[in-house]
Amino acid sequence: MFEILGEWTFTIIYSFLISEFSIIVHNKLDRILTWKDNPTERLLIETVINLIVVLLINLLLVYIISRYYYELQNLTIATSLEEKKGAIQNISISVMIALMIMGINIGIHLINNWKNESIRAAKLGQVILETELQSLKLQIDPHFVFNNLSVLSEIILEDQQLGYEYAENFSKIYRYLLVNSKKMLFLLKRNSIS
């Protein structure tokens, strides 16, 4: 019972150490060499560093186990072929676990970057649309004034009072447009000219 509990504890501590070191390596490399700069070199460097860390953790744990566990049990370290195969098997499993954790870290990093780039692209698209709208407003504005002044000059020739009322209404409309030029929506109200 205690042997199984000890193995589970060892496995949890071992997996925790591998995952934490993998995350630390990933975060440190993000500051030094980003995925955008050279993804192949980054993958190679991160893989090599993670494998070295896994091997060092294995060596450290073997040393601790051989030093303390066997001394407590008054056992000698047997180096039979079967134990060597077991050690190689443990190292192989450790490497696979490290590569899986590294793959998960890289996947999370790439998904987060993709989401951030999508959000940035959407914001940039919004800015472009707003700029195009403002440009259209600036193009429409001179035509609006020119057309209304042309109509006003025609009305003044026919009826000065109607021309005066038209000029008053035109100035109210233009003032409204100038005051509310930054707004995206306008309230439209039907107003009859008397």
mmCIF file with all atom_site columns, C-alpha atoms in Angstrom:
data_model
loop_
_atom_site.group_PDB
_atom_site.id
_atom_site.type_symbol
_atom_site.label_atom_id
_atom_site.label_alt_id
_atom_site.label_comp_id
_atom_site.label_asym_id
_atom_site.label_entity_id
_atom_site.label_seq_id
_atom_site.pdbx_PDB_ins_code
_atom_site.Cartn_x
_atom_site.Cartn_y
_atom_site.Cartn_z
_atom_site.occupancy
_atom_site.B_iso_or_equiv
_atom_site.pdbx_formal_charge
_atom_site.auth_seq_id
_atom_site.auth_comp_id
_atom_site.auth_asym_id
_atom_site.auth_atom_id
_atom_site.pdbx_PDB_model_num
ATOM 1   C CA . MET A 1 1   ? 0.000   0.000  0.000   1.00 0.00 ? 1   MET A CA 1
ATOM 2   C CA . PHE A 1 2   ? 2.747   2.466  0.987   1.00 0.00 ? 2   PHE A CA 1
ATOM 3   C CA . GLU A 1 3   ? 4.723   1.482  -2.080  1.00 0.00 ? 3   GLU A CA 1
ATOM 4   C CA . ILE A 1 4   ? 1.826   2.376  -4.403  1.00 0.00 ? 4   ILE A CA 1
ATOM 5   C CA . LEU A 1 5   ? 1.231   5.651  -2.525  1.00 0.00 ? 5   LEU A CA 1
ATOM 6   C CA . GLY A 1 6   ? 4.948   6.423  -2.813  1.00 0.00 ? 6   GLY A CA 1
ATOM 7   C CA . GLU A 1 7   ? 4.929   5.755  -6.556  1.00 0.00 ? 7   GLU A CA 1
ATOM 8   C CA . TRP A 1 8   ? 1.878   7.965  -7.057  1.00 0.00 ? 8   TRP A CA 1
ATOM 9   C CA . THR A 1 9   ? 3.453   10.756 -5.019  1.00 0.00 ? 9   THR A CA 1
ATOM 10  C CA . PHE A 1 10  ? 6.675   10.398 -6.982  1.00 0.00 ? 10  PHE A CA 1
ATOM 11  C CA . THR A 1 11  ? 4.758   10.504 -10.302 1.00 0.00 ? 11  THR A CA 1
ATOM 12  C CA . ILE A 1 12  ? 2.790   13.605 -9.314  1.00 0.00 ? 12  ILE A CA 1
ATOM 13  C CA . ILE A 1 13  ? 5.887   15.460 -8.120  1.00 0.00 ? 13  ILE A CA 1
ATOM 14  C CA . TYR A 1 14  ? 7.795   14.372 -11.211 1.00 0.00 ? 14  TYR A CA 1
ATOM 15  C CA . SER A 1 15  ? 5.023   15.475 -13.608 1.00 0.00 ? 15  SER A CA 1
ATOM 16  C CA . PHE A 1 16  ? 4.658   18.769 -11.744 1.00 0.00 ? 16  PHE A CA 1
ATOM 17  C CA . LEU A 1 17  ? 8.393   19.473 -12.042 1.00 0.00 ? 17  LEU A CA 1
ATOM 18  C CA . ILE A 1 18  ? 8.438   18.678 -15.755 1.00 0.00 ? 18  ILE A CA 1
ATOM 19  C CA . SER A 1 19  ? 5.373   20.820 -16.495 1.00 0.00 ? 19  SER A CA 1
ATOM 20  C CA . GLU A 1 20  ? 6.601   23.781 -14.419 1.00 0.00 ? 20  GLU A CA 1
ATOM 21  C CA . PHE A 1 21  ? 10.041  23.748 -16.002 1.00 0.00 ? 21  PHE A CA 1
ATOM 22  C CA . SER A 1 22  ? 8.450   23.460 -19.444 1.00 0.00 ? 22  SER A CA 1
ATOM 23  C CA . ILE A 1 23  ? 6.280   26.516 -18.746 1.00 0.00 ? 23  ILE A CA 1
ATOM 24  C CA . ILE A 1 24  ? 9.272   28.456 -17.384 1.00 0.00 ? 24  ILE A CA 1
ATOM 25  C CA . VAL A 1 25  ? 11.365  27.601 -20.454 1.00 0.00 ? 25  VAL A CA 1
ATOM 26  C CA . HIS A 1 26  ? 8.484   28.587 -22.750 1.00 0.00 ? 26  HIS A CA 1
ATOM 27  C CA . ASN A 1 27  ? 7.987   31.957 -21.008 1.00 0.00 ? 27  ASN A CA 1
ATOM 28  C CA . LYS A 1 28  ? 11.715  32.772 -20.945 1.00 0.00 ? 28  LYS A CA 1
ATOM 29  C CA . LEU A 1 29  ? 12.068  31.966 -24.640 1.00 0.00 ? 29  LEU A CA 1
ATOM 30  C CA . ASP A 1 30  ? 9.083   34.216 -25.430 1.00 0.00 ? 30  ASP A CA 1
ATOM 31  C CA . ARG A 1 31  ? 11.162  37.160 -24.214 1.00 0.00 ? 31  ARG A CA 1
ATOM 32  C CA . ILE A 1 32  ? 14.316  36.135 -26.074 1.00 0.00 ? 32  ILE A CA 1
ATOM 33  C CA . LEU A 1 33  ? 13.136  34.463 -29.284 1.00 0.00 ? 33  LEU A CA 1
ATOM 34  C CA . THR A 1 34  ? 9.517   34.809 -30.372 1.00 0.00 ? 34  THR A CA 1
ATOM 35  C CA . TRP A 1 35  ? 7.634   32.449 -32.651 1.00 0.00 ? 35  TRP A CA 1
ATOM 36  C CA . LYS A 1 36  ? 7.272   35.220 -35.241 1.00 0.00 ? 36  LYS A CA 1
ATOM 37  C CA . ASP A 1 37  ? 11.033  35.730 -35.589 1.00 0.00 ? 37  ASP A CA 1
ATOM 38  C CA . ASN A 1 38  ? 12.051  32.177 -36.456 1.00 0.00 ? 38  ASN A CA 1
ATOM 39  C CA . PRO A 1 39  ? 9.564   29.421 -35.597 1.00 0.00 ? 39  PRO A CA 1
ATOM 40  C CA . THR A 1 40  ? 11.843  26.535 -36.626 1.00 0.00 ? 40  THR A CA 1
ATOM 41  C CA . GLU A 1 41  ? 14.728  27.730 -34.493 1.00 0.00 ? 41  GLU A CA 1
ATOM 42  C CA . ARG A 1 42  ? 12.369  28.424 -31.593 1.00 0.00 ? 42  ARG A CA 1
ATOM 43  C CA . LEU A 1 43  ? 10.865  24.920 -31.766 1.00 0.00 ? 43  LEU A CA 1
ATOM 44  C CA . LEU A 1 44  ? 14.303  23.317 -31.928 1.00 0.00 ? 44  LEU A CA 1
ATOM 45  C CA . ILE A 1 45  ? 15.717  25.346 -29.028 1.00 0.00 ? 45  ILE A CA 1
ATOM 46  C CA . GLU A 1 46  ? 12.635  24.803 -26.843 1.00 0.00 ? 46  GLU A CA 1
ATOM 47  C CA . THR A 1 47  ? 12.665  21.060 -27.546 1.00 0.00 ? 47  THR A CA 1
ATOM 48  C CA . VAL A 1 48  ? 16.372  20.682 -26.755 1.00 0.00 ? 48  VAL A CA 1
ATOM 49  C CA . ILE A 1 49  ? 16.109  22.711 -23.550 1.00 0.00 ? 49  ILE A CA 1
ATOM 50  C CA . ASN A 1 50  ? 13.064  20.715 -22.404 1.00 0.00 ? 50  ASN A CA 1
ATOM 51  C CA . LEU A 1 51  ? 14.827  17.418 -23.091 1.00 0.00 ? 51  LEU A CA 1
ATOM 52  C CA . ILE A 1 52  ? 17.902  18.560 -21.160 1.00 0.00 ? 52  ILE A CA 1
ATOM 53  C CA . VAL A 1 53  ? 15.692  19.643 -18.247 1.00 0.00 ? 53  VAL A CA 1
ATOM 54  C CA . VAL A 1 54  ? 13.903  16.261 -18.269 1.00 0.00 ? 54  VAL A CA 1
ATOM 55  C CA . LEU A 1 55  ? 17.208  14.394 -18.244 1.00 0.00 ? 55  LEU A CA 1
ATOM 56  C CA . LEU A 1 56  ? 18.514  16.580 -15.399 1.00 0.00 ? 56  LEU A CA 1
ATOM 57  C CA . ILE A 1 57  ? 15.326  16.010 -13.383 1.00 0.00 ? 57  ILE A CA 1
ATOM 58  C CA . ASN A 1 58  ? 15.685  12.253 -13.992 1.00 0.00 ? 58  ASN A CA 1
ATOM 59  C CA . LEU A 1 59  ? 19.301  12.303 -12.871 1.00 0.00 ? 59  LEU A CA 1
ATOM 60  C CA . LEU A 1 60  ? 18.386  14.325 -9.794  1.00 0.00 ? 60  LEU A CA 1
ATOM 61  C CA . LEU A 1 61  ? 15.586  11.959 -8.849  1.00 0.00 ? 61  LEU A CA 1
ATOM 62  C CA . VAL A 1 62  ? 17.747  8.878  -9.442  1.00 0.00 ? 62  VAL A CA 1
ATOM 63  C CA . TYR A 1 63  ? 20.404  10.410 -7.227  1.00 0.00 ? 63  TYR A CA 1
ATOM 64  C CA . ILE A 1 64  ? 17.873  11.220 -4.488  1.00 0.00 ? 64  ILE A CA 1
ATOM 65  C CA . ILE A 1 65  ? 16.308  7.777  -4.668  1.00 0.00 ? 65  ILE A CA 1
ATOM 66  C CA . SER A 1 66  ? 19.630  5.969  -4.681  1.00 0.00 ? 66  SER A CA 1
ATOM 67  C CA . ARG A 1 67  ? 21.047  8.144  -1.966  1.00 0.00 ? 67  ARG A CA 1
ATOM 68  C CA . TYR A 1 68  ? 18.179  8.225  0.516   1.00 0.00 ? 68  TYR A CA 1
ATOM 69  C CA . TYR A 1 69  ? 15.672  5.512  -0.297  1.00 0.00 ? 69  TYR A CA 1
ATOM 70  C CA . TYR A 1 70  ? 18.158  2.695  -0.624  1.00 0.00 ? 70  TYR A CA 1
ATOM 71  C CA . GLU A 1 71  ? 20.080  3.886  2.438   1.00 0.00 ? 71  GLU A CA 1
ATOM 72  C CA . LEU A 1 72  ? 16.859  3.903  4.488   1.00 0.00 ? 72  LEU A CA 1
ATOM 73  C CA . GLN A 1 73  ? 16.058  0.402  3.314   1.00 0.00 ? 73  GLN A CA 1
ATOM 74  C CA . ASN A 1 74  ? 19.660  -0.775 3.746   1.00 0.00 ? 74  ASN A CA 1
ATOM 75  C CA . LEU A 1 75  ? 19.633  -1.997 0.175   1.00 0.00 ? 75  LEU A CA 1
ATOM 76  C CA . THR A 1 76  ? 22.339  -1.916 -2.420  1.00 0.00 ? 76  THR A CA 1
ATOM 77  C CA . ILE A 1 77  ? 21.718  -0.680 -5.918  1.00 0.00 ? 77  ILE A CA 1
ATOM 78  C CA . ALA A 1 78  ? 21.487  -3.607 -8.233  1.00 0.00 ? 78  ALA A CA 1
ATOM 79  C CA . THR A 1 79  ? 22.349  -2.871 -11.804 1.00 0.00 ? 79  THR A CA 1
ATOM 80  C CA . SER A 1 80  ? 20.753  -5.812 -13.502 1.00 0.00 ? 80  SER A CA 1
ATOM 81  C CA . LEU A 1 81  ? 19.745  -5.710 -17.131 1.00 0.00 ? 81  LEU A CA 1
ATOM 82  C CA . GLU A 1 82  ? 16.091  -5.558 -16.149 1.00 0.00 ? 82  GLU A CA 1
ATOM 83  C CA . GLU A 1 83  ? 16.654  -2.500 -13.937 1.00 0.00 ? 83  GLU A CA 1
ATOM 84  C CA . LYS A 1 84  ? 18.581  -0.782 -16.725 1.00 0.00 ? 84  LYS A CA 1
ATOM 85  C CA . LYS A 1 85  ? 15.678  -1.445 -19.108 1.00 0.00 ? 85  LYS A CA 1
ATOM 86  C CA . GLY A 1 86  ? 13.311  -0.013 -16.499 1.00 0.00 ? 86  GLY A CA 1
ATOM 87  C CA . ALA A 1 87  ? 15.452  3.123  -16.174 1.00 0.00 ? 87  ALA A CA 1
ATOM 88  C CA . ILE A 1 88  ? 15.554  3.585  -19.959 1.00 0.00 ? 88  ILE A CA 1
ATOM 89  C CA . GLN A 1 89  ? 11.805  3.036  -20.086 1.00 0.00 ? 89  GLN A CA 1
ATOM 90  C CA . ASN A 1 90  ? 11.293  5.683  -17.364 1.00 0.00 ? 90  ASN A CA 1
ATOM 91  C CA . ILE A 1 91  ? 13.446  8.169  -19.248 1.00 0.00 ? 91  ILE A CA 1
ATOM 92  C CA . SER A 1 92  ? 11.564  7.456  -22.495 1.00 0.00 ? 92  SER A CA 1
ATOM 93  C CA . ILE A 1 93  ? 8.218   8.002  -20.791 1.00 0.00 ? 93  ILE A CA 1
ATOM 94  C CA . SER A 1 94  ? 9.568   11.192 -19.200 1.00 0.00 ? 94  SER A CA 1
ATOM 95  C CA . VAL A 1 95  ? 10.644  12.509 -22.594 1.00 0.00 ? 95  VAL A CA 1
ATOM 96  C CA . MET A 1 96  ? 7.210   11.735 -24.067 1.00 0.00 ? 96  MET A CA 1
ATOM 97  C CA . ILE A 1 97  ? 5.490   13.476 -21.158 1.00 0.00 ? 97  ILE A CA 1
ATOM 98  C CA . ALA A 1 98  ? 7.767   16.505 -21.580 1.00 0.00 ? 98  ALA A CA 1
ATOM 99  C CA . LEU A 1 99  ? 7.076   16.673 -25.319 1.00 0.00 ? 99  LEU A CA 1
ATOM 100 C CA . MET A 1 100 ? 3.323   16.423 -24.705 1.00 0.00 ? 100 MET A CA 1
ATOM 101 C CA . ILE A 1 101 ? 3.446   19.226 -22.129 1.00 0.00 ? 101 ILE A CA 1
ATOM 102 C CA . MET A 1 102 ? 5.577   21.313 -24.472 1.00 0.00 ? 102 MET A CA 1
ATOM 103 C CA . GLY A 1 103 ? 3.087   20.678 -27.297 1.00 0.00 ? 103 GLY A CA 1
ATOM 104 C CA . ILE A 1 104 ? 0.209   21.769 -25.068 1.00 0.00 ? 104 ILE A CA 1
ATOM 105 C CA . ASN A 1 105 ? 2.099   24.945 -24.069 1.00 0.00 ? 105 ASN A CA 1
ATOM 106 C CA . ILE A 1 106 ? 2.865   25.754 -27.691 1.00 0.00 ? 106 ILE A CA 1
ATOM 107 C CA . GLY A 1 107 ? -0.734  25.038 -28.724 1.00 0.00 ? 107 GLY A CA 1
ATOM 108 C CA . ILE A 1 108 ? -2.118  27.334 -26.012 1.00 0.00 ? 108 ILE A CA 1
ATOM 109 C CA . HIS A 1 109 ? 0.375   30.033 -26.991 1.00 0.00 ? 109 HIS A CA 1
ATOM 110 C CA . LEU A 1 110 ? -0.505  29.825 -30.683 1.00 0.00 ? 110 LEU A CA 1
ATOM 111 C CA . ILE A 1 111 ? -4.272  29.833 -30.016 1.00 0.00 ? 111 ILE A CA 1
ATOM 112 C CA . ASN A 1 112 ? -3.931  32.891 -27.760 1.00 0.00 ? 112 ASN A CA 1
ATOM 113 C CA . ASN A 1 113 ? -1.848  34.684 -30.398 1.00 0.00 ? 113 ASN A CA 1
ATOM 114 C CA . TRP A 1 114 ? -4.409  33.785 -33.061 1.00 0.00 ? 114 TRP A CA 1
ATOM 115 C CA . LYS A 1 115 ? -7.247  35.181 -30.915 1.00 0.00 ? 115 LYS A CA 1
ATOM 116 C CA . ASN A 1 116 ? -5.293  38.366 -30.160 1.00 0.00 ? 116 ASN A CA 1
ATOM 117 C CA . GLU A 1 117 ? -4.471  38.867 -33.840 1.00 0.00 ? 117 GLU A CA 1
ATOM 118 C CA . SER A 1 118 ? -8.133  38.308 -34.770 1.00 0.00 ? 118 SER A CA 1
ATOM 119 C CA . ILE A 1 119 ? -9.233  40.926 -32.246 1.00 0.00 ? 119 ILE A CA 1
ATOM 120 C CA . ARG A 1 120 ? -6.560  43.333 -33.472 1.00 0.00 ? 120 ARG A CA 1
ATOM 121 C CA . ALA A 1 121 ? -7.611  42.760 -37.092 1.00 0.00 ? 121 ALA A CA 1
ATOM 122 C CA . ALA A 1 122 ? -11.262 43.384 -36.188 1.00 0.00 ? 122 ALA A CA 1
ATOM 123 C CA . LYS A 1 123 ? -10.342 46.643 -34.426 1.00 0.00 ? 123 LYS A CA 1
ATOM 124 C CA . LEU A 1 124 ? -8.207  47.680 -37.387 1.00 0.00 ? 124 LEU A CA 1
ATOM 125 C CA . GLY A 1 125 ? -11.108 46.893 -39.731 1.00 0.00 ? 125 GLY A CA 1
ATOM 126 C CA . GLN A 1 126 ? -13.385 49.059 -37.572 1.00 0.00 ? 126 GLN A CA 1
ATOM 127 C CA . VAL A 1 127 ? -10.914 51.943 -37.748 1.00 0.00 ? 127 VAL A CA 1
ATOM 128 C CA . ILE A 1 128 ? -10.677 51.564 -41.532 1.00 0.00 ? 128 ILE A CA 1
ATOM 129 C CA . LEU A 1 129 ? -14.471 51.606 -41.881 1.00 0.00 ? 129 LEU A CA 1
ATOM 130 C CA . GLU A 1 130 ? -14.736 54.702 -39.680 1.00 0.00 ? 130 GLU A CA 1
ATOM 131 C CA . THR A 1 131 ? -12.024 56.424 -41.718 1.00 0.00 ? 131 THR A CA 1
ATOM 132 C CA . GLU A 1 132 ? -13.810 55.572 -44.970 1.00 0.00 ? 132 GLU A CA 1
ATOM 133 C CA . LEU A 1 133 ? -17.102 56.872 -43.533 1.00 0.00 ? 133 LEU A CA 1
ATOM 134 C CA . GLN A 1 134 ? -15.450 60.130 -42.468 1.00 0.00 ? 134 GLN A CA 1
ATOM 135 C CA . SER A 1 135 ? -13.910 60.443 -45.933 1.00 0.00 ? 135 SER A CA 1
ATOM 136 C CA . LEU A 1 136 ? -17.330 59.953 -47.530 1.00 0.00 ? 136 LEU A CA 1
ATOM 137 C CA . LYS A 1 137 ? -18.816 62.560 -45.197 1.00 0.00 ? 137 LYS A CA 1
ATOM 138 C CA . LEU A 1 138 ? -16.133 65.030 -46.254 1.00 0.00 ? 138 LEU A CA 1
ATOM 139 C CA . GLN A 1 139 ? -16.849 64.302 -49.929 1.00 0.00 ? 139 GLN A CA 1
ATOM 140 C CA . ILE A 1 140 ? -20.604 64.676 -49.518 1.00 0.00 ? 140 ILE A CA 1
ATOM 141 C CA . ASP A 1 141 ? -20.373 67.891 -47.500 1.00 0.00 ? 141 ASP A CA 1
ATOM 142 C CA . PRO A 1 142 ? -19.197 70.215 -50.344 1.00 0.00 ? 142 PRO A CA 1
ATOM 143 C CA . HIS A 1 143 ? -21.797 68.751 -52.735 1.00 0.00 ? 143 HIS A CA 1
ATOM 144 C CA . PHE A 1 144 ? -24.519 69.290 -50.138 1.00 0.00 ? 144 PHE A CA 1
ATOM 145 C CA . VAL A 1 145 ? -23.563 72.941 -49.659 1.00 0.00 ? 145 VAL A CA 1
ATOM 146 C CA . PHE A 1 146 ? -23.120 73.609 -53.382 1.00 0.00 ? 146 PHE A CA 1
ATOM 147 C CA . ASN A 1 147 ? -26.475 72.043 -54.320 1.00 0.00 ? 147 ASN A CA 1
ATOM 148 C CA . ASN A 1 148 ? -28.347 73.913 -51.594 1.00 0.00 ? 148 ASN A CA 1
ATOM 149 C CA . LEU A 1 149 ? -26.743 77.232 -52.515 1.00 0.00 ? 149 LEU A CA 1
ATOM 150 C CA . SER A 1 150 ? -27.715 76.644 -56.143 1.00 0.00 ? 150 SER A CA 1
ATOM 151 C CA . VAL A 1 151 ? -31.318 75.950 -55.109 1.00 0.00 ? 151 VAL A CA 1
ATOM 152 C CA . LEU A 1 152 ? -31.270 79.022 -52.821 1.00 0.00 ? 152 LEU A CA 1
ATOM 153 C CA . SER A 1 153 ? -30.113 81.305 -55.625 1.00 0.00 ? 153 SER A CA 1
ATOM 154 C CA . GLU A 1 154 ? -32.956 80.015 -57.852 1.00 0.00 ? 154 GLU A CA 1
ATOM 155 C CA . ILE A 1 155 ? -35.555 80.526 -55.105 1.00 0.00 ? 155 ILE A CA 1
ATOM 156 C CA . ILE A 1 156 ? -34.341 84.080 -54.331 1.00 0.00 ? 156 ILE A CA 1
ATOM 157 C CA . LEU A 1 157 ? -34.872 85.020 -57.973 1.00 0.00 ? 157 LEU A CA 1
ATOM 158 C CA . GLU A 1 158 ? -38.479 83.777 -57.799 1.00 0.00 ? 158 GLU A CA 1
ATOM 159 C CA . ASP A 1 159 ? -39.566 84.662 -54.221 1.00 0.00 ? 159 ASP A CA 1
ATOM 160 C CA . GLN A 1 160 ? -37.339 86.513 -51.756 1.00 0.00 ? 160 GLN A CA 1
ATOM 161 C CA . GLN A 1 161 ? -39.401 85.550 -48.689 1.00 0.00 ? 161 GLN A CA 1
ATOM 162 C CA . LEU A 1 162 ? -39.296 81.852 -49.626 1.00 0.00 ? 162 LEU A CA 1
ATOM 163 C CA . GLY A 1 163 ? -35.551 82.247 -50.275 1.00 0.00 ? 163 GLY A CA 1
ATOM 164 C CA . TYR A 1 164 ? -35.095 83.755 -46.815 1.00 0.00 ? 164 TYR A CA 1
ATOM 165 C CA . GLU A 1 165 ? -37.006 80.842 -45.183 1.00 0.00 ? 165 GLU A CA 1
ATOM 166 C CA . TYR A 1 166 ? -35.026 78.344 -47.235 1.00 0.00 ? 166 TYR A CA 1
ATOM 167 C CA . ALA A 1 167 ? -31.751 79.976 -46.136 1.00 0.00 ? 167 ALA A CA 1
ATOM 168 C CA . GLU A 1 168 ? -32.870 79.843 -42.470 1.00 0.00 ? 168 GLU A CA 1
ATOM 169 C CA . ASN A 1 169 ? -33.809 76.157 -42.720 1.00 0.00 ? 169 ASN A CA 1
ATOM 170 C CA . PHE A 1 170 ? -30.607 75.368 -44.601 1.00 0.00 ? 170 PHE A CA 1
ATOM 171 C CA . SER A 1 171 ? -28.507 77.070 -41.898 1.00 0.00 ? 171 SER A CA 1
ATOM 172 C CA . LYS A 1 172 ? -30.326 75.085 -39.175 1.00 0.00 ? 172 LYS A CA 1
ATOM 173 C CA . ILE A 1 173 ? -29.723 71.822 -41.010 1.00 0.00 ? 173 ILE A CA 1
ATOM 174 C CA . TYR A 1 174 ? -26.070 72.623 -41.683 1.00 0.00 ? 174 TYR A CA 1
ATOM 175 C CA . ARG A 1 175 ? -25.514 73.728 -38.065 1.00 0.00 ? 175 ARG A CA 1
ATOM 176 C CA . TYR A 1 176 ? -27.066 70.417 -36.921 1.00 0.00 ? 176 TYR A CA 1
ATOM 177 C CA . LEU A 1 177 ? -24.752 68.497 -39.235 1.00 0.00 ? 177 LEU A CA 1
ATOM 178 C CA . LEU A 1 178 ? -21.689 70.360 -37.957 1.00 0.00 ? 178 LEU A CA 1
ATOM 179 C CA . VAL A 1 179 ? -22.594 69.851 -34.287 1.00 0.00 ? 179 VAL A CA 1
ATOM 180 C CA . ASN A 1 180 ? -23.358 66.152 -34.785 1.00 0.00 ? 180 ASN A CA 1
ATOM 181 C CA . SER A 1 181 ? -20.651 65.328 -37.334 1.00 0.00 ? 181 SER A CA 1
ATOM 182 C CA . LYS A 1 182 ? -18.884 62.916 -34.937 1.00 0.00 ? 182 LYS A CA 1
ATOM 183 C CA . LYS A 1 183 ? -22.005 60.882 -34.252 1.00 0.00 ? 183 LYS A CA 1
ATOM 184 C CA . MET A 1 184 ? -22.711 57.717 -36.209 1.00 0.00 ? 184 MET A CA 1
ATOM 185 C CA . LEU A 1 185 ? -26.523 57.919 -35.974 1.00 0.00 ? 185 LEU A CA 1
ATOM 186 C CA . PHE A 1 186 ? -28.807 60.865 -36.614 1.00 0.00 ? 186 PHE A CA 1
ATOM 187 C CA . LEU A 1 187 ? -32.386 61.447 -35.602 1.00 0.00 ? 187 LEU A CA 1
ATOM 188 C CA . LEU A 1 188 ? -34.477 62.191 -38.690 1.00 0.00 ? 188 LEU A CA 1
ATOM 189 C CA . LYS A 1 189 ? -37.643 64.208 -38.328 1.00 0.00 ? 189 LYS A CA 1
ATOM 190 C CA . ARG A 1 190 ? -39.989 65.312 -41.062 1.00 0.00 ? 190 ARG A CA 1
ATOM 191 C CA . ASN A 1 191 ? -40.221 69.066 -41.194 1.00 0.00 ? 191 ASN A CA 1
ATOM 192 C CA . SER A 1 192 ? -42.441 70.825 -43.687 1.00 0.00 ? 192 SER A CA 1
ATOM 193 C CA . ILE A 1 193 ? -41.414 74.137 -45.158 1.00 0.00 ? 193 ILE A CA 1
ATOM 194 C CA . SER A 1 194 ? -44.221 76.674 -44.887 1.00 0.00 ? 194 SER A CA 1
#
